Short mmCIF file of C-alpha atoms in Angstrom, two decimals:
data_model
loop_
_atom_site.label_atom_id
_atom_site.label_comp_id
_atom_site.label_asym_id
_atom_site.label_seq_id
_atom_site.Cartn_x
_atom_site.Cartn_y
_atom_site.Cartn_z
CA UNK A 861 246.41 -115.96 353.76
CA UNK A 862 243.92 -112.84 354.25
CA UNK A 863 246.02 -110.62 352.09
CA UNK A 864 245.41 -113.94 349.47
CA UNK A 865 241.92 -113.80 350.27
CA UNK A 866 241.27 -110.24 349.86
CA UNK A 867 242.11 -110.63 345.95
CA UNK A 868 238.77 -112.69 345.14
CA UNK A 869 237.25 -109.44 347.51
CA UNK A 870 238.91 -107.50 345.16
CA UNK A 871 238.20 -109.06 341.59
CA UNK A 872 234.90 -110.65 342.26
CA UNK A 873 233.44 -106.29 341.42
CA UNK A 874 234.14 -107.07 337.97
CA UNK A 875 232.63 -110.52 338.27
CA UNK A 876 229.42 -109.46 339.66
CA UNK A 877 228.97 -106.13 338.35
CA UNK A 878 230.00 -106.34 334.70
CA UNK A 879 230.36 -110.15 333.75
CA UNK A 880 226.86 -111.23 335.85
CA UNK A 881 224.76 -108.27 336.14
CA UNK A 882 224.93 -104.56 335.26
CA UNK A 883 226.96 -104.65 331.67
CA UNK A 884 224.80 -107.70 330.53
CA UNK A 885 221.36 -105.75 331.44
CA UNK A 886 222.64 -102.80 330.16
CA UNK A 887 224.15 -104.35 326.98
CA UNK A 888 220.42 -105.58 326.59
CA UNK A 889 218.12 -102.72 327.38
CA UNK A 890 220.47 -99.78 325.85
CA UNK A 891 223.67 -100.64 324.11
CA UNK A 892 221.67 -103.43 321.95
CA UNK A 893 218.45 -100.83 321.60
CA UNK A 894 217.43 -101.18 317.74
CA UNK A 895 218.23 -105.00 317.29
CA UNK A 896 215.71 -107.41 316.08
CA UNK A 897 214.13 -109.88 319.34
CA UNK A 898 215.97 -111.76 320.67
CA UNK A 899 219.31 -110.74 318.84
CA UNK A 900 221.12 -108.67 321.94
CA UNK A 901 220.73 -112.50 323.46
CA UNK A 902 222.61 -113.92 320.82
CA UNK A 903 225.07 -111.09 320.31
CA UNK A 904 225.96 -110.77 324.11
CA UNK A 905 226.63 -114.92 323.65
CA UNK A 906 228.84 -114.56 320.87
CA UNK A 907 231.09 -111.88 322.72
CA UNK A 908 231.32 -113.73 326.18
CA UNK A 909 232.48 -116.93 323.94
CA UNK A 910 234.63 -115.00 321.78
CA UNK A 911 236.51 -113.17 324.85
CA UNK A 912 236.71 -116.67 326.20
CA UNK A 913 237.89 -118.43 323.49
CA UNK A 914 240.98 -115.78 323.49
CA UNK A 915 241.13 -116.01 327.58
CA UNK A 916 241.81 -119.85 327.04
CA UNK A 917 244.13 -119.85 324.68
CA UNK A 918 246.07 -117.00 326.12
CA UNK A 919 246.08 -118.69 330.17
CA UNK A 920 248.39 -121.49 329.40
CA UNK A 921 250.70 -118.99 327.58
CA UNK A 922 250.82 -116.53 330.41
CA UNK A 923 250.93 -119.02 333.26
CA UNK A 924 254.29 -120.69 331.38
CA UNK A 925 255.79 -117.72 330.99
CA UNK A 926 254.98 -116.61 334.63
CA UNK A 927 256.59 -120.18 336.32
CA UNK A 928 259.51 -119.38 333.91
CA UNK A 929 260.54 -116.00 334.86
CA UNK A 930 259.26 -116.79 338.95
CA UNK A 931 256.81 -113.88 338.32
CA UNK A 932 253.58 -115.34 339.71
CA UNK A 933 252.70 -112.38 341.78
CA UNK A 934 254.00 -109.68 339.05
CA UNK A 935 251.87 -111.03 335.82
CA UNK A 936 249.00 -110.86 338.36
CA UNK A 937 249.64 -107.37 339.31
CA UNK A 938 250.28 -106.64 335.22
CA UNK A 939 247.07 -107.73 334.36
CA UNK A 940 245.15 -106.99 336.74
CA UNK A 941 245.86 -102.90 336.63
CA UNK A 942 245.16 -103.93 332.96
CA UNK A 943 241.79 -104.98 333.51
CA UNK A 944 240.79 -102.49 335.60
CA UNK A 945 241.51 -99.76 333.33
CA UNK A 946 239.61 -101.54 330.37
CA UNK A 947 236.87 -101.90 332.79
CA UNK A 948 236.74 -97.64 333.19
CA UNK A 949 236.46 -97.49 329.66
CA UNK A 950 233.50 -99.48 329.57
CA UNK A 951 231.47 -96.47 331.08
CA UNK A 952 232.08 -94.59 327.79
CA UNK A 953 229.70 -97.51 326.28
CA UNK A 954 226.06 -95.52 325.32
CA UNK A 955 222.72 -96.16 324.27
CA UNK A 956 223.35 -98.15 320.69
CA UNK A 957 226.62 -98.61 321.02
CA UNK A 958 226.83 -102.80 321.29
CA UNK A 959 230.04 -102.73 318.96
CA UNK A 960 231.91 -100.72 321.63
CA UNK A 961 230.74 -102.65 324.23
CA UNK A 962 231.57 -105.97 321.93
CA UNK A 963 235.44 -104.67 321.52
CA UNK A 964 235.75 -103.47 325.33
CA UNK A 965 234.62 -106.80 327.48
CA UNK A 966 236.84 -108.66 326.09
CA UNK A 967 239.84 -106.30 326.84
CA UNK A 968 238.72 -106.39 330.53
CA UNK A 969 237.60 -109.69 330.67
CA UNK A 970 240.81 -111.76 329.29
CA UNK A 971 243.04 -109.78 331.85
CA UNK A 972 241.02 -110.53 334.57
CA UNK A 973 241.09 -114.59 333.71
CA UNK A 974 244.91 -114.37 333.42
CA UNK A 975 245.14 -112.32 336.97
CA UNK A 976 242.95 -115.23 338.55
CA UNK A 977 245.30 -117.62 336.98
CA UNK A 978 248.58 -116.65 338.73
CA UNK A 979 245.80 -115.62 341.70
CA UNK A 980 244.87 -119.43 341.72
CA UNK A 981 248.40 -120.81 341.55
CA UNK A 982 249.49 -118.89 344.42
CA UNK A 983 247.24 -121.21 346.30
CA UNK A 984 249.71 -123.57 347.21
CA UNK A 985 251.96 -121.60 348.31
CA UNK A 986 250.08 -119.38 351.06
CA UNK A 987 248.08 -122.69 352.83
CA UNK A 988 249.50 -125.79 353.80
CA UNK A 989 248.35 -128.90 352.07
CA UNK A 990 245.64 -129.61 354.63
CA UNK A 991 243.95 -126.59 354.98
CA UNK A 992 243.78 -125.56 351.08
CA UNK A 993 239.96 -126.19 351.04
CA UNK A 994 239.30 -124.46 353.74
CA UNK A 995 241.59 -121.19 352.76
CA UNK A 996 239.79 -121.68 349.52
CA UNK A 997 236.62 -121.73 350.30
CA UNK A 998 237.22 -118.84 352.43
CA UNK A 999 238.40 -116.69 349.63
CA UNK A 1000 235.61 -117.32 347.78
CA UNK A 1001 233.43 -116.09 351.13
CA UNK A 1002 235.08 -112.79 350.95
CA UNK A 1003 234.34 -112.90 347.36
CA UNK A 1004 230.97 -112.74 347.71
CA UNK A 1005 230.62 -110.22 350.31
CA UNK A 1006 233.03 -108.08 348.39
CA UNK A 1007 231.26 -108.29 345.55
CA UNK A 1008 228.06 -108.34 346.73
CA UNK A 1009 228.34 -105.26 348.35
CA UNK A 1010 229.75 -103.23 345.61
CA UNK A 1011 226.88 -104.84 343.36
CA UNK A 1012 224.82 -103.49 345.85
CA UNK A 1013 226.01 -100.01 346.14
CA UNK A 1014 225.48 -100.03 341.66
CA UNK A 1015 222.21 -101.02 341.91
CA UNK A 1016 221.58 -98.16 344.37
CA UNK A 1017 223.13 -96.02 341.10
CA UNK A 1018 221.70 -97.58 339.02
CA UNK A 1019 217.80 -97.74 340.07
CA UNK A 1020 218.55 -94.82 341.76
CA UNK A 1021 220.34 -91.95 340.37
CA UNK A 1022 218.60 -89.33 341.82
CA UNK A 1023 220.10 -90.82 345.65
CA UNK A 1024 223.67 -89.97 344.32
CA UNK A 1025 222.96 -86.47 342.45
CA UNK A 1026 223.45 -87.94 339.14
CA UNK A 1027 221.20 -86.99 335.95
CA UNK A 1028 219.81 -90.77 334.72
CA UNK A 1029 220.16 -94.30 335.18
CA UNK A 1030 222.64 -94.18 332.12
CA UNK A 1031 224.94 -91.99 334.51
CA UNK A 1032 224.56 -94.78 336.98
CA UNK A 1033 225.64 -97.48 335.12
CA UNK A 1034 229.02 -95.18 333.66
CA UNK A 1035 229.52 -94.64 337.08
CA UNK A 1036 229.49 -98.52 338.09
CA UNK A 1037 232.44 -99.23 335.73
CA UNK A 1038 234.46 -96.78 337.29
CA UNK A 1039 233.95 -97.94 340.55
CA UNK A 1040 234.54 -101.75 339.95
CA UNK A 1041 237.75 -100.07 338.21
CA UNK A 1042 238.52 -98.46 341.83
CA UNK A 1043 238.01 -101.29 343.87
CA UNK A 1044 239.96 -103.83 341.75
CA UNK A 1045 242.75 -102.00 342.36
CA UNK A 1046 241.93 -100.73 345.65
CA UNK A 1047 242.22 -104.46 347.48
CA UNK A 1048 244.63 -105.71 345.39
CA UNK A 1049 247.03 -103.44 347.44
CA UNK A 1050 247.44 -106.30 351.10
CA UNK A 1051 248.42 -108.82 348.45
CA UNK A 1052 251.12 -106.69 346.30
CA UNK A 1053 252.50 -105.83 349.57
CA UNK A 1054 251.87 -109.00 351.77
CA UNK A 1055 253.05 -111.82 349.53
CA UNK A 1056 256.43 -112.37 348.66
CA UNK A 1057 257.09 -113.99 345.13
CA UNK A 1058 257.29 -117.98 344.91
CA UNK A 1059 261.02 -118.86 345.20
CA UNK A 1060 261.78 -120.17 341.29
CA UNK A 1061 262.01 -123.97 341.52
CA UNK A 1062 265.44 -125.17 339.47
CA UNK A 1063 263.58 -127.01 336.80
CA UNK A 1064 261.66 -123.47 336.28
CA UNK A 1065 264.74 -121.90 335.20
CA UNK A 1066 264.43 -120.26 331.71
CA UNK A 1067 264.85 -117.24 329.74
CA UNK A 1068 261.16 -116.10 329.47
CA UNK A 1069 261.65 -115.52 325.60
CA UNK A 1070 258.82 -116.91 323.52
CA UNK A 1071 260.45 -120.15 322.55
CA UNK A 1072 261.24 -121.29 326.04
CA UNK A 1073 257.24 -120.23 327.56
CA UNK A 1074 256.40 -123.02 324.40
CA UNK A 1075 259.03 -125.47 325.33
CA UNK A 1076 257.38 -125.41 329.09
CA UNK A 1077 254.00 -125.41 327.85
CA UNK A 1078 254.66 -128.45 326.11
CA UNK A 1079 256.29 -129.94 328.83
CA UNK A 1080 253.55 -129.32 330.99
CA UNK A 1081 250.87 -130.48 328.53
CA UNK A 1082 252.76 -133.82 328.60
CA UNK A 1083 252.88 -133.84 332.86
CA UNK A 1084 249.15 -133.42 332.66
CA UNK A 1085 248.22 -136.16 329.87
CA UNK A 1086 250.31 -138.65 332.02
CA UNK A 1087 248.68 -138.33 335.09
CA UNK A 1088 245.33 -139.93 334.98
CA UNK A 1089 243.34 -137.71 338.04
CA UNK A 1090 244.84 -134.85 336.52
CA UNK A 1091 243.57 -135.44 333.11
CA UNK A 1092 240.25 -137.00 334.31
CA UNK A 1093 239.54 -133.88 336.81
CA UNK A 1094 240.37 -131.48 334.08
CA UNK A 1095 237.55 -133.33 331.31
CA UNK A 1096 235.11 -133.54 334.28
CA UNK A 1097 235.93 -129.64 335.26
CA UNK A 1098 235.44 -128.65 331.66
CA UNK A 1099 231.88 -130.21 331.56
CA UNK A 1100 230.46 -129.04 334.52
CA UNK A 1101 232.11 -125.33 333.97
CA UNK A 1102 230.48 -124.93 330.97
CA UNK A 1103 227.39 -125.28 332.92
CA UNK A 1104 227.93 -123.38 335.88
CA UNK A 1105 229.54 -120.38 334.00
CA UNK A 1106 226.97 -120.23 331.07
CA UNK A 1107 224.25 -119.66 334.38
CA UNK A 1108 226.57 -116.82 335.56
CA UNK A 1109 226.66 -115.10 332.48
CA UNK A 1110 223.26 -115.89 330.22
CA UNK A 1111 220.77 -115.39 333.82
CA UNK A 1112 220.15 -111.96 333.22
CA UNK A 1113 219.98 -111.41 329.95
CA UNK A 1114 217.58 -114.23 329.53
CA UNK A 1115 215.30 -113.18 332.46
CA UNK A 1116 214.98 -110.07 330.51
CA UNK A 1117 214.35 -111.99 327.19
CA UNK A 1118 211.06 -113.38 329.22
CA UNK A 1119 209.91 -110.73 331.01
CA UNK A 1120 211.55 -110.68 334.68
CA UNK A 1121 211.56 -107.12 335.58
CA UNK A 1122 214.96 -105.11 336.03
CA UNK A 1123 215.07 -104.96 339.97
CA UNK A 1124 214.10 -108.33 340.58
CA UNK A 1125 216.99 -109.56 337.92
CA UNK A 1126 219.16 -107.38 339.81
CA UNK A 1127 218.20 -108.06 343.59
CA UNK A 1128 218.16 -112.02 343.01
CA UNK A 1129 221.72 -111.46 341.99
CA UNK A 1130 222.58 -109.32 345.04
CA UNK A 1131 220.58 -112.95 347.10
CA UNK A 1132 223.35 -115.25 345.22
CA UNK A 1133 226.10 -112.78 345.97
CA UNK A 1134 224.87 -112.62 350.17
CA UNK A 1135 223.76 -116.07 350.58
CA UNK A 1136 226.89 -117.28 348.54
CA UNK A 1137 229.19 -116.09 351.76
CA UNK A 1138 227.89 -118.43 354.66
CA UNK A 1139 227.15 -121.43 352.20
CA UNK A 1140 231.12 -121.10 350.58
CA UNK A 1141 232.16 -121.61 353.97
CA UNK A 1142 230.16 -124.32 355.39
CA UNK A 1143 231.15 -126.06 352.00
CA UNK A 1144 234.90 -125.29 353.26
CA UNK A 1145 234.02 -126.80 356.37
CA UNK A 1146 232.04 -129.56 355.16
CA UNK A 1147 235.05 -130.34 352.76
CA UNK A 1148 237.59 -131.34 356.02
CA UNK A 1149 235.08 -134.65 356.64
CA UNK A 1150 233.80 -135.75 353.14
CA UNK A 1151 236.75 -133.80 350.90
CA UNK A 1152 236.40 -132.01 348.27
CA UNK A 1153 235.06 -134.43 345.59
CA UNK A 1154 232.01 -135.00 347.24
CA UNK A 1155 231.04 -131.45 348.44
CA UNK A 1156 231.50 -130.38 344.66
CA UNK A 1157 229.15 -134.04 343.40
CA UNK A 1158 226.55 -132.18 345.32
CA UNK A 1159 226.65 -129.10 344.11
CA UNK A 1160 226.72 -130.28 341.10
CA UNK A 1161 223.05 -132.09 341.74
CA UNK A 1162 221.63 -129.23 342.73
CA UNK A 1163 222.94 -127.15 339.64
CA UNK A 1164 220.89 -130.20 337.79
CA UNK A 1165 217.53 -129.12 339.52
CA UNK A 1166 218.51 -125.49 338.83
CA UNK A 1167 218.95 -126.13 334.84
CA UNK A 1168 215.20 -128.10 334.77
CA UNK A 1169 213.76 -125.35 336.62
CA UNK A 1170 214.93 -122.81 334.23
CA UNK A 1171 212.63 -124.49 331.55
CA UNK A 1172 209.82 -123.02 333.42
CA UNK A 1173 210.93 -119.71 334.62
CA UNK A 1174 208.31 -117.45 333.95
CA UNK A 1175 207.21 -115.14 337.00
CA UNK A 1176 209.79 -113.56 339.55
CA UNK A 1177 209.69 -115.66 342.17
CA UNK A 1178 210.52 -118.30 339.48
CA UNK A 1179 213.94 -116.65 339.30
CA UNK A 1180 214.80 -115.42 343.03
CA UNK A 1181 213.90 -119.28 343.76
CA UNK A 1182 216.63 -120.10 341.06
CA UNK A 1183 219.09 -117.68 342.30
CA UNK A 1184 218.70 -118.98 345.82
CA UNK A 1185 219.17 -122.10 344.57
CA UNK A 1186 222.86 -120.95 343.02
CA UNK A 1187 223.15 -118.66 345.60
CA UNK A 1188 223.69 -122.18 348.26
CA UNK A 1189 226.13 -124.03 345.72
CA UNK A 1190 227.98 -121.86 343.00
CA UNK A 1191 231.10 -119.87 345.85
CA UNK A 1192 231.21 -123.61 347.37
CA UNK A 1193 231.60 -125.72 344.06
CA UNK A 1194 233.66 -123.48 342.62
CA UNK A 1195 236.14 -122.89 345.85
CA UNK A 1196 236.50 -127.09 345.99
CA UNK A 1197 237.31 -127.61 342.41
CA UNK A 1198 240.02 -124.94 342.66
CA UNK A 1199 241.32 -126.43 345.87
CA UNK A 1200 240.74 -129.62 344.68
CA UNK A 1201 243.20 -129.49 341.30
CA UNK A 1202 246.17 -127.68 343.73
CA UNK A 1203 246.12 -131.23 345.69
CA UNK A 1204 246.84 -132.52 342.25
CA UNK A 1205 248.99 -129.80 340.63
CA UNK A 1206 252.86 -129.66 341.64
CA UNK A 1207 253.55 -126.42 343.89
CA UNK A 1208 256.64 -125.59 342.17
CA UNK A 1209 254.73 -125.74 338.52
CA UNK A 1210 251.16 -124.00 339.84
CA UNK A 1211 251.25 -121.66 337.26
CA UNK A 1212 251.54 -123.57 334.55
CA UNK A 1213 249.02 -125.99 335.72
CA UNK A 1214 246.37 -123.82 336.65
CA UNK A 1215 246.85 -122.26 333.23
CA UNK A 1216 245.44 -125.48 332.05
CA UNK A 1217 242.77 -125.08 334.61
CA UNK A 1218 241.64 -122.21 333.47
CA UNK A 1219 242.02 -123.29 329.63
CA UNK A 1220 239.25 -125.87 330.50
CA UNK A 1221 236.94 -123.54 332.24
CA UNK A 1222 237.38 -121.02 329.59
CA UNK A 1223 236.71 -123.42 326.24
CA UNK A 1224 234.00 -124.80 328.51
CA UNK A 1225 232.52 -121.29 328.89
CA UNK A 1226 232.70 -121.42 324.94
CA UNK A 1227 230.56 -123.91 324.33
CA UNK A 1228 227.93 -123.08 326.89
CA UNK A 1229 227.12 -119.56 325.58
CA UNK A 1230 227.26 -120.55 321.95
CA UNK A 1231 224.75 -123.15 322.39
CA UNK A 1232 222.74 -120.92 324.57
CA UNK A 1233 222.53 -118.63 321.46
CA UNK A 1234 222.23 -120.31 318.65
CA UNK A 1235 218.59 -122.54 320.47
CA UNK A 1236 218.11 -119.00 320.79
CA UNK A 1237 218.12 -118.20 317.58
CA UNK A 1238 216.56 -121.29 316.13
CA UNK A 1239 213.80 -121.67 318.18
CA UNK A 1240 212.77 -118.38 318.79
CA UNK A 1241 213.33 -118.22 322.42
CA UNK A 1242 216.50 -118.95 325.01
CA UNK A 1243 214.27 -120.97 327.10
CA UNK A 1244 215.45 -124.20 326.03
CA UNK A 1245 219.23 -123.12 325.81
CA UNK A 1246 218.75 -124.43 329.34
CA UNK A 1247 218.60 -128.21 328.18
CA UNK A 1248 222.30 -128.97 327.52
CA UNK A 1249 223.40 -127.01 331.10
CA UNK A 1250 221.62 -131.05 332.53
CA UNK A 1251 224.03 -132.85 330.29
CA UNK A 1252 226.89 -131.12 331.08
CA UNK A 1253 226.47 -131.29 334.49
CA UNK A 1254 225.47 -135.17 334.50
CA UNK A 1255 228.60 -136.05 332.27
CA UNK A 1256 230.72 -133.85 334.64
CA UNK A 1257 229.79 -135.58 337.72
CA UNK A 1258 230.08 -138.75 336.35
CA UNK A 1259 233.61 -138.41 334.91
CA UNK A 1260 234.70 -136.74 338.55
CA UNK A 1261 233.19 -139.74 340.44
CA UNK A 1262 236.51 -141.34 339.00
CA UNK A 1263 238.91 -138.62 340.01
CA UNK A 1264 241.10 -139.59 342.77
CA UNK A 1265 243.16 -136.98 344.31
CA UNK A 1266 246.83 -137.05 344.84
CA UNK A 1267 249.82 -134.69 344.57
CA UNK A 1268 252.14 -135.57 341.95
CA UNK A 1269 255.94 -134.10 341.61
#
């Protein structure tokens, strides 16, 4: 289970450094230098929704194939060497060059989705039944710390340079990349060597070739529009996702768009990452007496307060106050939904399942960023790109107030 755990340690570099924080302020301030106002915004929404338009429809795929051939823990490993070596070649990404960067996210990004999808669907199989929100929840801890502290280390680089002998903050930022590359790979090492493969269930049996990874994805399609929680949780998740992961991804680059200063952007992210470790584990915790449902209902309240706030932000404590705010609920929401659908999925299917899972948070992540652009672009400014985050979150909760949890085989 700590070898498990060690992985969102491990991947959760690329999730703070290049998906939340560094890339997106330096895709704004440098790679997008020349475009009109306001257009890096819209650009840098258009390739997050792009790369996760391709993520979704390429999760089910992979997590079929990977149930098929019993290679849960190998297509992890696959991709995720895969993304960390499209993540190094992000640090050849320099001033004007928002094509490159454009081309290169997505290459990192959609291996690092399909890693976390065979990541995800090993749940089941490392914690017993009872203690998956707690195991959870912890992984999600370590995830924070881990990358919290590597976020930490680039920001040193990055505001900087001078500390680490390099020439500009440009040379920080290169640098970053490489070492989210490094310590990707670096910690995925206790879990290639601590976890043994899932035994392949008998109705998992098949060839691997491309008809048979359809023939299963079909199958499990069907499993998951006959079971009602399943199908319900999965609606609910994408609502709520779309919310929660256009806030990870939009926060920076539209706290620069109205004027929050670069080390304030970056230290209120550093606050989520830090105050995101004792919080995911006291939801974890909190999870054993009220379950899972409810601890992620009340995140999802408090993700409400953060989205009106937003309309307002317009000074930096506006946005550390906003960050804290995620900071308390995002590891802990996140770490119950996840736990929460392998109560539902079938153990000897995970893969395939949580494929689906991930197809929902992905097209929700779609949706969220596009809309977050285009108000962008129509009314001149991001700030109300904030409005639809409340009605995602409100129809999510409402729709998972009706979810109720059970295994099914």
């Amino acid at each position: 289970m700590r070898a498990w755990c060690l992985y969102d340690w491990a991947n959760s570099a690329f999730a703070t450094t290049v998906m939340a924080a560094i890339l997106p302020l330096w895709y704004a301030r440098s790679a997008a230098a020349g475009l009109p106002p306001g257009r890096a915004t819209a650009y840098w929404g258009y390739t997050t929704g792009a790369s996760l338009a391709l993520a979704a429809i390429l999760s089910p795929l992979a997590g079929a194939w990977a149930d098929g051939r019993g290679a849960r823990k190998k297509t992890l490993l696959l991709f995720a060497a895969a993304g960390a070596l499209a993540t190094a070649l992000l640090a050849t990404v320099g001033r004007g060059d928002w094509l490159r960067a454009s081309l290169l996210y997505p290459l990192a990004h959609v291996p690092f989705v399909i890693a976390t999808v065979c990541y995800d669907a090993l749940l089941p199989h490392v914690a017993r039944s009872d203690d998956m929100d707690r195991v959870s929840a912890r992984g999600f801890a370590l995830g924070y710390l881990g990358g919290g502290l590597l976020l930490a280390l680039n920001t040193a680089m990055v505001l900087r340079p001078g500390l680490f002998h390099l020439p500009s903050t440009g040379a920080g930022v290169r640098l970053s990349f490489i070492t989210v590359s490094i310590w990707w790979v670096l910690f995925t090492i206790p879990l290639a060597r601590r976890i043994d493969e899932p035994p392949r269930a008998a109705d998992n049996e098949g060839t691997g070739a491309a008809i048979d990874v359809f023939r299963r994805l079909l199958a499990t399609l069907g499993e998951i529009r006959r079971n009602r929680n399943a199908l319900l949780f999965l609606i609910a998740f994408w609502l709520y996702s779309d919310g929660i992961g256009t806030i990870i991804k939009m926060a920076v680059v539209y706290g620069a768009e109205v004027g929050i200063g670069r080390s304030d952007l970056i230290g209120a992210l550093l606050l989520v990452q830090f105050v995101g470790v004792p919080c995911s584990t006291l939801f974890g915790r909190a999870a054993r007496r009220t379950g899972a449902r409810a601890g992620i209902l009340f995140g999802l309240a408090v993700y409400a307060a953060i989205a009106i706030g937003a309309l307002f932000l317009s000074r930096p404590w506006h946005f550390w106050a906003l960050a804290l705010g995620v900071g308390a609920v995002q590891g802990g929401t996140q770490a119950l939904s996840r736990s929460l659908f392998a109560s539902i999925a079938p153990a000897r299917r995970s893969a395939a399942w949580f494929g689906f899972y991930s197809t929902s948070a992905r097209f929700a992540g779609i949706a969220g960023p596009l809309l977050f652009a285009l108000t962008g672009q129509i009314t001149g400014s991001s700030r109300f790109g904030t409005v639809p985050l409340l009605l995602f979150f409100t129809a999510g909760a409402a729709l998972l107030a009706r979810v109720r949890p059970g295994r099914v085989e």
